[in-house]
Each structure stands twice: as C-alpha cells, then as structure tokens.
CSV table of C-alpha atoms and ligand atoms in Angstrom, one decimal:
chain,number,residue,atom,x,y,z
J,1,MET,CA,10.0,142.8,-134.2
J,2,PHE,CA,10.3,145.5,-131.3
J,3,VAL,CA,9.0,148.7,-130.1
J,4,LYS,CA,10.9,151.5,-131.6
J,5,ILE,CA,11.3,155.1,-131.0
J,6,ALA,CA,10.2,157.4,-133.4
J,7,GLY,CA,11.2,160.6,-132.1
J,8,THR,CA,13.5,162.3,-130.0
J,9,GLY,CA,13.9,165.6,-128.0
J,10,SER,CA,15.7,166.9,-125.0
J,11,PHE,CA,16.1,170.1,-123.0
J,12,LEU,CA,18.8,171.8,-121.3
J,13,PRO,CA,18.7,175.0,-119.0
J,14,GLU,CA,20.8,177.9,-120.2
J,15,ARG,CA,23.0,178.4,-117.1
J,16,VAL,CA,26.1,176.5,-117.8
J,17,VAL,CA,28.1,176.0,-114.5
J,18,ASP,CA,32.1,175.1,-115.2
J,19,ASN,CA,34.4,173.2,-112.7
J,20,PHE,CA,36.0,176.6,-111.7
J,21,GLU,CA,33.0,178.2,-110.3
J,22,ILE,CA,32.3,174.9,-108.4
J,23,ALA,CA,35.8,175.0,-106.7
J,24,ARG,CA,34.9,178.7,-105.9
J,25,LYS,CA,32.2,177.1,-103.6
J,26,VAL,CA,34.0,173.9,-102.3
J,27,ASP,CA,37.5,172.8,-101.8
J,28,THR,CA,38.1,171.1,-105.1
J,29,SER,CA,39.4,171.5,-108.6
J,30,ASP,CA,38.6,171.2,-112.3
J,31,GLU,CA,41.6,168.9,-112.4
J,32,TRP,CA,40.5,166.5,-109.5
J,33,ILE,CA,36.5,166.6,-111.0
J,34,GLN,CA,38.0,166.1,-114.7
J,35,THR,CA,40.2,163.2,-113.6
J,36,ARG,CA,37.9,161.6,-111.5
J,37,THR,CA,34.4,162.1,-113.3
J,38,GLY,CA,35.4,163.3,-116.5
J,39,ILE,CA,32.8,166.1,-116.1
J,40,ARG,CA,33.9,169.8,-117.1
J,41,THR,CA,30.6,171.3,-117.0
J,42,ARG,CA,26.6,171.1,-116.0
J,43,HIS,CA,23.7,172.8,-116.8
J,44,ILE,CA,21.6,174.2,-113.6
J,45,ALA,CA,18.2,175.3,-113.9
J,46,THR,CA,17.5,179.1,-112.6
J,47,ASP,CA,13.6,179.6,-112.9
J,48,GLU,CA,13.3,175.8,-115.1
J,49,THR,CA,11.0,173.1,-113.4
J,50,VAL,CA,11.0,169.5,-114.0
J,51,ALA,CA,7.6,169.6,-115.4
J,52,GLY,CA,8.5,172.6,-117.9
J,53,MET,CA,11.8,170.8,-119.0
J,54,ALA,CA,9.8,167.7,-119.6
J,55,ALA,CA,7.5,169.2,-121.8
J,56,LYS,CA,9.7,171.2,-123.9
J,57,ALA,CA,11.7,167.9,-124.6
J,58,ALA,CA,8.5,166.4,-125.4
J,59,GLU,CA,7.3,168.8,-127.7
J,60,ARG,CA,11.0,168.4,-129.6
J,61,ALA,CA,10.4,164.9,-129.7
J,62,LEU,CA,6.8,165.0,-131.2
J,63,GLU,CA,8.5,167.5,-133.9
J,64,ASN,CA,10.8,165.1,-134.5
J,65,ALA,CA,8.7,162.1,-134.9
J,66,GLY,CA,6.0,164.2,-137.0
J,67,ILE,CA,3.0,163.1,-134.8
J,68,SER,CA,0.5,165.3,-132.9
J,69,PRO,CA,-0.1,165.7,-129.3
J,70,GLU,CA,-3.4,164.0,-129.5
J,71,GLU,CA,-1.8,160.8,-131.2
J,72,ILE,CA,-0.3,160.0,-127.5
J,73,ASP,CA,-2.0,157.5,-125.6
J,74,LEU,CA,0.4,157.3,-122.9
J,75,ILE,CA,2.9,159.7,-120.9
J,76,ILE,CA,5.7,158.5,-118.5
J,77,VAL,CA,7.6,160.6,-116.7
J,78,SER,CA,10.9,159.6,-115.0
J,79,THR,CA,12.0,161.7,-112.2
J,80,VAL,CA,13.7,161.8,-108.8
J,81,SER,CA,13.8,165.6,-108.3
J,82,ALA,CA,10.4,166.9,-108.9
J,83,GLU,CA,9.4,170.3,-106.9
J,84,GLN,CA,5.8,168.8,-106.4
J,85,SER,CA,4.6,165.5,-105.3
J,86,LEU,CA,1.0,166.3,-106.5
J,87,PRO,CA,0.0,166.6,-109.2
J,88,CYS,CA,2.1,163.8,-111.1
J,89,ILE,CA,4.6,165.6,-113.9
J,90,ALA,CA,3.3,163.4,-116.2
J,91,CYS,CA,-0.1,165.3,-115.8
J,92,ASP,CA,1.6,168.8,-116.4
J,93,VAL,CA,3.0,167.7,-119.5
J,94,GLN,CA,0.0,166.2,-120.3
J,95,LYS,CA,-1.7,169.7,-120.1
J,96,ALA,CA,0.8,171.6,-121.4
J,97,LEU,CA,1.2,169.4,-124.8
J,98,GLY,CA,-2.6,169.6,-125.0
J,99,ALA,CA,-2.6,165.3,-125.3
J,100,LYS,CA,-6.0,165.0,-124.2
J,101,ARG,CA,-6.2,161.5,-124.9
J,102,ALA,CA,-3.3,160.3,-122.8
J,103,ALA,CA,-3.1,158.5,-119.7
J,104,ALA,CA,-0.3,159.8,-117.6
J,105,PHE,CA,1.9,158.8,-114.6
J,106,ASP,CA,5.4,159.2,-112.9
J,107,VAL,CA,7.8,156.6,-112.3
J,108,ASN,CA,11.2,156.8,-109.7
J,109,SER,CA,13.6,154.3,-110.0
J,110,ALA,CA,16.2,157.1,-110.2
J,111,CYS,CA,19.1,156.8,-112.8
J,112,SER,CA,17.4,153.6,-114.3
J,113,GLY,CA,14.2,155.4,-114.7
J,114,PHE,CA,14.3,155.7,-118.5
J,115,ILE,CA,14.7,151.8,-119.0
J,116,THR,CA,11.8,151.5,-116.2
J,117,GLY,CA,9.6,153.6,-118.5
J,118,TYR,CA,10.5,152.4,-121.8
J,119,GLN,CA,9.7,149.0,-120.4
J,120,ALA,CA,6.2,150.1,-119.0
J,121,ALA,CA,5.3,151.5,-122.0
J,122,ALA,CA,6.5,148.8,-124.2
J,123,ALA,CA,4.7,145.9,-122.5
J,124,GLN,CA,1.4,148.2,-122.7
J,125,ILE,CA,1.8,148.4,-126.4
J,126,LYS,CA,2.4,145.0,-126.8
J,127,ALA,CA,-0.5,144.1,-124.7
J,128,GLY,CA,-2.8,146.4,-127.1
J,129,LEU,CA,-3.6,148.9,-124.8
J,130,VAL,CA,-1.6,151.9,-126.4
J,131,LYS,CA,-0.2,152.4,-129.7
J,132,THR,CA,2.0,155.6,-129.2
J,133,ALA,CA,3.5,156.3,-125.8
J,134,LEU,CA,5.8,159.4,-124.8
J,135,VAL,CA,8.5,158.5,-122.4
J,136,ILE,CA,10.6,161.5,-120.7
J,137,GLY,CA,13.1,161.5,-118.0
J,138,SER,CA,13.5,165.1,-116.5
J,139,GLU,CA,15.5,166.0,-113.4
J,140,CYS,CA,16.5,169.2,-111.6
J,141,LEU,CA,19.0,167.7,-109.5
J,142,SER,CA,20.2,170.7,-108.2
J,143,ASN,CA,16.8,171.3,-106.2
J,144,TYR,CA,18.5,168.3,-103.8
J,145,VAL,CA,22.4,169.2,-104.3
J,146,ASP,CA,24.0,170.2,-101.0
J,147,TRP,CA,26.5,172.9,-102.5
J,148,THR,CA,28.8,172.4,-99.3
J,149,ASP,CA,29.3,168.6,-100.0
J,150,ARG,CA,32.2,168.5,-102.6
J,151,GLY,CA,31.2,164.6,-102.8
J,152,THR,CA,27.9,164.9,-104.7
J,153,CYS,CA,27.5,168.8,-105.8
J,154,ILE,CA,30.3,167.9,-108.7
J,155,LEU,CA,28.5,165.4,-110.2
J,156,PHE,CA,25.1,166.4,-110.9
J,157,GLY,CA,23.2,168.5,-113.6
J,158,ASP,CA,19.7,169.5,-114.7
J,159,GLY,CA,17.6,168.9,-118.0
J,160,ALA,CA,15.3,166.5,-119.7
J,161,GLY,CA,15.3,163.8,-122.6
J,162,ALA,CA,12.1,162.5,-124.3
J,163,ALA,CA,11.2,159.6,-126.5
J,164,ILE,CA,8.2,158.7,-128.4
J,165,LEU,CA,7.7,155.0,-128.9
J,166,LYS,CA,5.7,153.2,-131.6
J,167,ALA,CA,5.5,149.5,-132.6
J,168,ASP,CA,6.0,148.6,-136.4
J,169,CYS,CA,4.2,145.5,-136.1
J,170,ALA,CA,1.1,143.6,-134.9
J,171,PRO,CA,1.4,143.7,-130.9
J,172,GLU,CA,1.6,140.0,-131.2
J,173,ASP,CA,4.9,139.9,-132.8
J,174,ILE,CA,6.8,142.4,-130.3
J,175,GLN,CA,9.8,141.2,-128.4
J,176,ILE,CA,10.5,143.3,-125.5
J,177,PRO,CA,14.5,142.3,-125.0
J,178,CYS,CA,14.2,144.3,-121.5
J,179,VAL,CA,15.1,143.7,-117.8
J,180,LEU,CA,15.2,145.4,-114.8
J,181,HIS,CA,16.8,144.4,-111.1
J,182,ALA,CA,16.5,146.0,-108.0
J,183,ASP,CA,18.5,145.6,-104.4
J,184,GLY,CA,16.8,147.4,-101.9
J,185,SER,CA,19.4,146.2,-99.4
J,186,LEU,CA,21.9,148.5,-100.8
J,187,GLY,CA,19.6,151.9,-100.7
J,188,GLU,CA,21.8,153.5,-97.8
J,189,ALA,CA,24.4,154.6,-101.0
J,190,LEU,CA,22.4,157.1,-102.1
J,191,THR,CA,19.7,158.6,-100.3
J,192,CYS,CA,17.5,161.6,-100.1
J,193,SER,CA,14.6,162.3,-97.4
J,194,LEU,CA,12.1,164.8,-98.1
J,195,GLY,CA,10.8,165.3,-94.2
J,196,HIS,CA,7.5,165.7,-94.9
J,197,GLY,CA,6.2,162.5,-93.3
J,198,LYS,CA,5.7,162.4,-89.4
J,199,HIS,CA,8.0,159.6,-89.2
J,200,LYS,CA,11.0,161.3,-91.2
J,201,VAL,CA,12.3,163.1,-88.6
J,202,PRO,CA,15.7,163.7,-88.6
J,203,PHE,CA,15.9,164.1,-92.3
J,204,ASP,CA,17.9,165.1,-94.8
J,205,GLU,CA,16.7,167.0,-97.8
J,206,TYR,CA,19.8,166.6,-99.6
J,207,TYR,CA,21.4,163.7,-102.0
J,208,ARG,CA,23.8,161.8,-99.8
J,209,MET,CA,25.9,159.2,-101.4
J,210,ASP,CA,28.4,156.8,-100.9
J,211,GLY,CA,30.3,157.1,-104.0
J,212,LYS,CA,32.8,154.4,-103.7
J,213,ALA,CA,29.8,151.9,-103.4
J,214,ILE,CA,27.7,153.0,-106.2
J,215,PHE,CA,31.1,152.8,-108.5
J,216,LYS,CA,31.8,149.4,-107.4
J,217,PHE,CA,28.1,148.5,-108.0
J,218,ALA,CA,27.8,149.8,-111.3
J,219,VAL,CA,31.2,148.4,-113.0
J,220,ARG,CA,29.9,144.8,-111.5
J,221,LYS,CA,26.3,145.0,-112.4
J,222,VAL,CA,26.1,146.8,-115.6
J,223,PRO,CA,28.1,144.7,-117.6
J,224,GLU,CA,26.1,141.7,-116.0
J,225,VAL,CA,22.8,143.1,-117.2
J,226,ILE,CA,24.2,144.1,-120.5
J,227,ARG,CA,24.8,140.1,-121.0
J,228,GLU,CA,21.6,139.6,-120.1
J,229,VAL,CA,20.2,141.8,-122.8
J,230,LEU,CA,22.2,140.4,-125.2
J,231,LYS,CA,21.2,136.7,-124.6
J,232,MET,CA,17.3,138.0,-124.8
J,233,SER,CA,18.2,139.3,-127.9
J,234,GLY,CA,20.1,136.6,-129.7
J,235,HIS,CA,22.9,139.3,-130.2
J,236,THR,CA,26.9,139.4,-129.1
J,237,ALA,CA,28.2,142.2,-127.7
J,238,ASP,CA,30.3,142.7,-131.0
J,239,GLU,CA,27.2,142.9,-133.0
J,240,ILE,CA,26.3,145.9,-131.2
J,241,ASP,CA,26.7,149.5,-132.7
J,242,PHE,CA,26.5,151.3,-129.6
J,243,PHE,CA,25.7,150.8,-125.9
J,244,VAL,CA,24.1,153.7,-124.4
J,245,LEU,CA,24.8,154.0,-120.8
J,246,HIS,CA,23.7,156.3,-118.0
J,247,GLN,CA,25.9,159.0,-117.7
J,248,ALA,CA,27.3,158.8,-113.8
J,249,ASN,CA,31.0,158.9,-114.2
J,250,LYS,CA,33.3,158.3,-117.5
J,251,ARG,CA,35.7,156.1,-115.4
J,252,ILE,CA,32.6,154.1,-114.7
J,253,ILE,CA,31.7,154.0,-118.5
J,254,ASP,CA,35.4,153.3,-119.2
J,255,ALA,CA,35.4,150.0,-117.0
J,256,ILE,CA,32.5,148.6,-118.3
J,257,ALA,CA,34.0,148.7,-122.1
J,258,LYS,CA,36.9,147.2,-120.9
J,259,ARG,CA,34.8,144.6,-119.3
J,260,LEU,CA,32.7,143.7,-122.5
J,261,ARG,CA,36.0,143.7,-124.3
J,262,GLN,CA,34.5,146.7,-126.7
J,263,ASP,CA,36.0,149.7,-128.0
J,264,GLU,CA,35.4,152.8,-126.0
J,265,SER,CA,34.0,154.5,-129.3
J,266,LYS,CA,30.7,152.5,-128.8
J,267,PHE,CA,30.0,154.2,-125.7
J,268,PRO,CA,28.9,157.7,-126.6
J,269,MET,CA,29.0,160.1,-123.7
J,270,ASN,CA,27.8,163.4,-123.0
J,271,ILE,CA,28.9,163.7,-119.3
J,272,MET,CA,31.6,165.9,-120.1
J,273,ASP,CA,29.2,168.5,-120.8
J,274,ASN,CA,26.1,167.9,-119.1
J,275,GLY,CA,27.1,165.9,-115.6
J,276,ASN,CA,25.2,163.2,-114.3
J,277,ILE,CA,21.4,164.2,-115.2
J,278,SER,CA,19.9,160.9,-113.7
J,279,SER,CA,17.1,159.5,-115.7
J,280,ALA,CA,17.5,162.1,-118.3
J,281,CYS,CA,20.9,161.3,-119.4
J,282,ILE,CA,20.1,158.4,-121.8
J,283,PRO,CA,17.1,159.8,-123.8
J,284,MET,CA,19.2,163.3,-124.0
J,285,LEU,CA,21.8,161.0,-125.3
J,286,LEU,CA,20.2,159.5,-127.8
J,287,ASP,CA,18.6,162.8,-128.9
J,288,ASP,CA,22.1,163.9,-129.6
J,289,MET,CA,22.8,160.8,-131.6
J,290,ASN,CA,19.6,161.0,-133.3
J,291,ARG,CA,20.3,164.4,-134.3
J,292,LYS,CA,23.6,164.2,-135.1
J,293,GLY,CA,22.5,161.5,-137.7
J,294,ILE,CA,24.5,158.7,-135.9
J,295,LEU,CA,21.3,156.7,-135.8
J,296,LYS,CA,20.5,155.1,-138.8
J,297,PRO,CA,17.6,152.5,-139.7
J,298,GLY,CA,18.8,149.3,-138.2
J,299,THR,CA,21.5,150.6,-135.9
J,300,LYS,CA,21.9,148.2,-133.3
J,301,LEU,CA,21.7,149.6,-129.7
J,302,VAL,CA,21.8,148.4,-126.2
J,303,LEU,CA,20.9,151.0,-123.5
J,304,ALA,CA,21.4,150.4,-119.9
J,305,GLY,CA,21.1,152.5,-116.6
J,306,PHE,CA,21.8,152.0,-112.6
J,307,GLY,CA,21.0,154.2,-109.6
J,308,ALA,CA,19.6,154.8,-106.1
J,309,GLY,CA,17.4,152.1,-104.8
J,310,LEU,CA,19.7,150.5,-106.0
J,311,THR,CA,18.2,149.8,-109.5
J,312,TRP,CA,19.8,148.6,-112.6
J,313,GLY,CA,18.5,147.4,-115.9
J,314,GLY,CA,18.7,147.5,-119.8
J,315,PHE,CA,17.2,147.0,-123.1
J,316,TYR,CA,18.0,146.2,-126.9
J,317,LEU,CA,16.6,148.6,-129.5
J,318,GLU,CA,16.9,148.5,-133.2
J,319,TRP,CA,16.7,152.2,-134.8
Y,401,ACO,N1,37.4,167.4,-105.1
Y,401,ACO,C1,38.5,167.3,-104.4
Y,401,ACO,N2,38.6,166.2,-103.5
Y,401,ACO,C2,37.4,165.3,-103.1
Y,401,ACO,C3,36.3,165.7,-103.7
Y,401,ACO,C4,36.2,166.7,-104.6
Y,401,ACO,N3,35.2,167.3,-105.2
Y,401,ACO,N4,35.6,164.4,-103.4
Y,401,ACO,C5,36.1,163.6,-102.4
Y,401,ACO,N5,37.5,164.2,-102.5
Y,401,ACO,C6,38.8,163.7,-101.8
Y,401,ACO,C7,37.6,162.7,-100.7
Y,401,ACO,O1,37.5,163.8,-99.3
Y,401,ACO,C8,38.8,161.9,-100.5
Y,401,ACO,O2,39.9,162.4,-99.6
Y,401,ACO,P1,40.4,161.5,-98.7
Y,401,ACO,O3,41.5,160.5,-99.2
Y,401,ACO,O4,41.5,162.5,-98.1
Y,401,ACO,O5,39.6,161.0,-97.6
Y,401,ACO,C9,39.5,161.6,-102.1
Y,401,ACO,O6,39.0,162.6,-102.4
Y,401,ACO,C10,38.9,160.0,-102.7
Y,401,ACO,O7,37.7,160.1,-102.3
Y,401,ACO,P2,37.0,159.2,-102.7
Y,401,ACO,O8,35.4,159.3,-102.3
Y,401,ACO,O9,37.6,157.9,-102.9
Y,401,ACO,O10,37.3,159.5,-104.6
Y,401,ACO,P3,36.5,158.6,-105.7
Y,401,ACO,O11,37.6,158.1,-106.3
Y,401,ACO,O12,35.8,157.5,-105.4
Y,401,ACO,O13,35.6,159.9,-106.6
Y,401,ACO,C11,33.5,159.7,-106.9
Y,401,ACO,C12,34.5,160.2,-105.8
Y,401,ACO,C13,33.5,160.6,-107.9
Y,401,ACO,C14,32.3,160.5,-106.4
Y,401,ACO,C15,33.2,158.5,-107.0
Y,401,ACO,O14,33.4,157.7,-106.1
Y,401,ACO,C16,32.1,158.4,-108.3
Y,401,ACO,O15,31.9,158.6,-109.3
Y,401,ACO,N6,31.1,157.3,-107.7
Y,401,ACO,C17,30.4,156.9,-108.4
Y,401,ACO,C18,29.1,158.0,-108.0
Y,401,ACO,C19,27.6,158.2,-108.8
Y,401,ACO,O16,28.0,157.5,-109.9
Y,401,ACO,N7,26.9,158.3,-108.4
Y,401,ACO,C20,25.7,158.4,-109.1
Y,401,ACO,C21,24.8,157.4,-109.4
Y,401,ACO,S1,23.3,157.2,-109.0
Y,401,ACO,C22,23.0,158.2,-109.8
Y,401,ACO,O17,23.2,158.6,-110.9
Y,401,ACO,C23,21.6,159.1,-109.1
C-alpha cells in the first residue's frame, strides 16, 4: 500500500515565448533549440509570482481531489525561484487557500524538489502525523534568467504543479519506495547567488550552468536511481506503464529511455511546450496525464528528478 495522489492541478502564465522571439535577443535559432533540447515554446510570467502560481495550481488540485482547504494538514512548496525569502511560499499558499489547519514549509532541492516534497509528506503520513498533504512545485525561473546568455535562457520557463497526497490504508501498512541522493561536490555545475549575504561578493544573481556536465550526470544517474526505485518496489522496468521524468532536455529523456531499454512512448513529455520549469515539471506532467484520462486506477509509474545541488531521486507510485 502506498501514499496515493488523490488530485492534481497546474498553472501556466498566459504569455508564451517561442524560440523565434529568443532568437531576436541572442545568437541562436529555432532549429538549434529544437534539435538540442526539444523545446519550441515556454510560458513566461508577467505579473504572476511563485506564490500566486502555486496557489492557483493548488486550488485546481483540491477541486480535482474533491476536498476542502480545511482538510489539508500539511503544505510543502518546492521552489528555487521565489521573489521573497520570507515568508515562505507555503505560508502564502496556506493564506490564499484558507487552509487554516495546515502546517507549511518550503523545500529547495531544485529540479528534484517534487520528489523531495513527496518523500517528506509521505513519511509524515506514514508516521501518523498528518493525513492529507499538498505538495507543490512552483517556479518563476525567468526571475533569475540572464536573457543575454544563450546557454541558459533558451531552456527555462515558469509555472506550477500541485498534488494532493493521501494514504488509502492504515499508516503502518504504508510503503514508501522513494530514494533521494545528493552530491554537493558537483554543486558548481548550476549556481545562482542572491548577493544579499555579507560574504557573497562578488555575486551573480543569474543561473549559471555547465550544461554538458549536467547532461552527462543526468544520463548516468537517472537510470541508476530508477533501477533503485524498481528494486524497492519489487517491479521490473517492463512492468511500469510510464516514467514521469524531470523535463530538462528531450535528448536526456531519450537517452534514459534507451539505457533502460524502454520504449519512448512510456516517457511522456511536456518540454516541447513548457521548457524546463524545475520542480514544477513533474507535477505539471502528472496533471496533464490525469486530466487527459491517461492515468487509470492501478497505473504504475516511476517518477524521477535531477537538478542543481546536484540532487537526484525518484519514487514508485500506483494511481
Ligand atoms: N544557440 C546556438 N548555439 C549555442 C547555444 C544556443 N542557444 N547555446 C550554446 N551554443 C553553442 C555553444 O557556444 C557551442 O559553440 P562552440 O562549439 O562554438 O563553442 C556549441 O553550441 C555547443 O555547445 P554545447 O554547450 O556543447 O551544446 P550542447 O549540445 O551540450 O547543448 C545544452 C547545450 C542544451 C544546454 C545541453 O548541454 C543541455 O541541455 N544540458 C543539460 C542542461 C540541463 O538539463 N539543465 C538543467 C538541469 S537542472 C535544472 O533543471 C534546474
């Protein structure tokens, strides 16, 4: 028995920026971006905020699950791109929803953030501390994108995805086939310094990335962590209906599918339309699949993320 996802929701800012618009700002082309990443468009916030997008995605997830805000015991928001450091985004969401009973906190493990949030919430449910949790990934990456750096500005987008977590059994019967990893020694591969601390001079408030290093890391580590999750859950890759992965680059996902010897059709993607939205990618993709009716009771999923830190992780989920 597992901690299930009882409802999903997502939110995208209205403004769509295509590759042609980016090619007017930096030396690149639609053809280069599509061939190297799979991305055609991304949504970019105008006046939307991380907290506002998180709350909208959460409202939709509550509606989808058919539960009221008062039923939520815990809100976890994953973000790396908030406009504020205090209060935490989860507290803003709690206020916006009127989820008066809920405890609230944020996590930052970059693009692995939804996996981290799921594990923290599932562990609290298994411990009997909470019954219903709301886990959100919300990102306004355009807050920290350097629009003169063609190596990064082509990749990122804005948006939010949310999921309601509930157990369908007694806490003591819950299994959590979830694993998280980190390697701080590789942290230089993707950085952003806010420059507010006394010791942060000189600082760089934009995302700086060694794209090749992250590419290689992802292609090696994600299949490994998926195999770990499969072992924990007692399944083979062939038994899994869908692998829901962080949407960083279509070529990374294709390479992972190949390494796992699984058909590409088992790897749903929204990167073409949305770009990389860090911790929002996975819950947004789940919401998309949920609303299209692709997820049926008993559908077997492995979700896996990787990103700055460097961090990576995954979990097994039955719909
Ligand atoms: N348009 C045109 N040319 C470009 C662009 C661009 N947008 N960006 C780089 N180039 C050039 C480079 O300058 C380089 O030129 P050179 O050979 O003359 O020096 C050439 O293209 C090749 O550059 P590479 O960096 O080797 O290109 P690569 O094939 O590795 O693609 C990319 C770059 C798309 C960033 C790729 O490395 C990638 O996707 N890496 C993974 C990044 C990632 O997943 N990041 C996020 C994970 S963490 C998180 O999600 C927050």
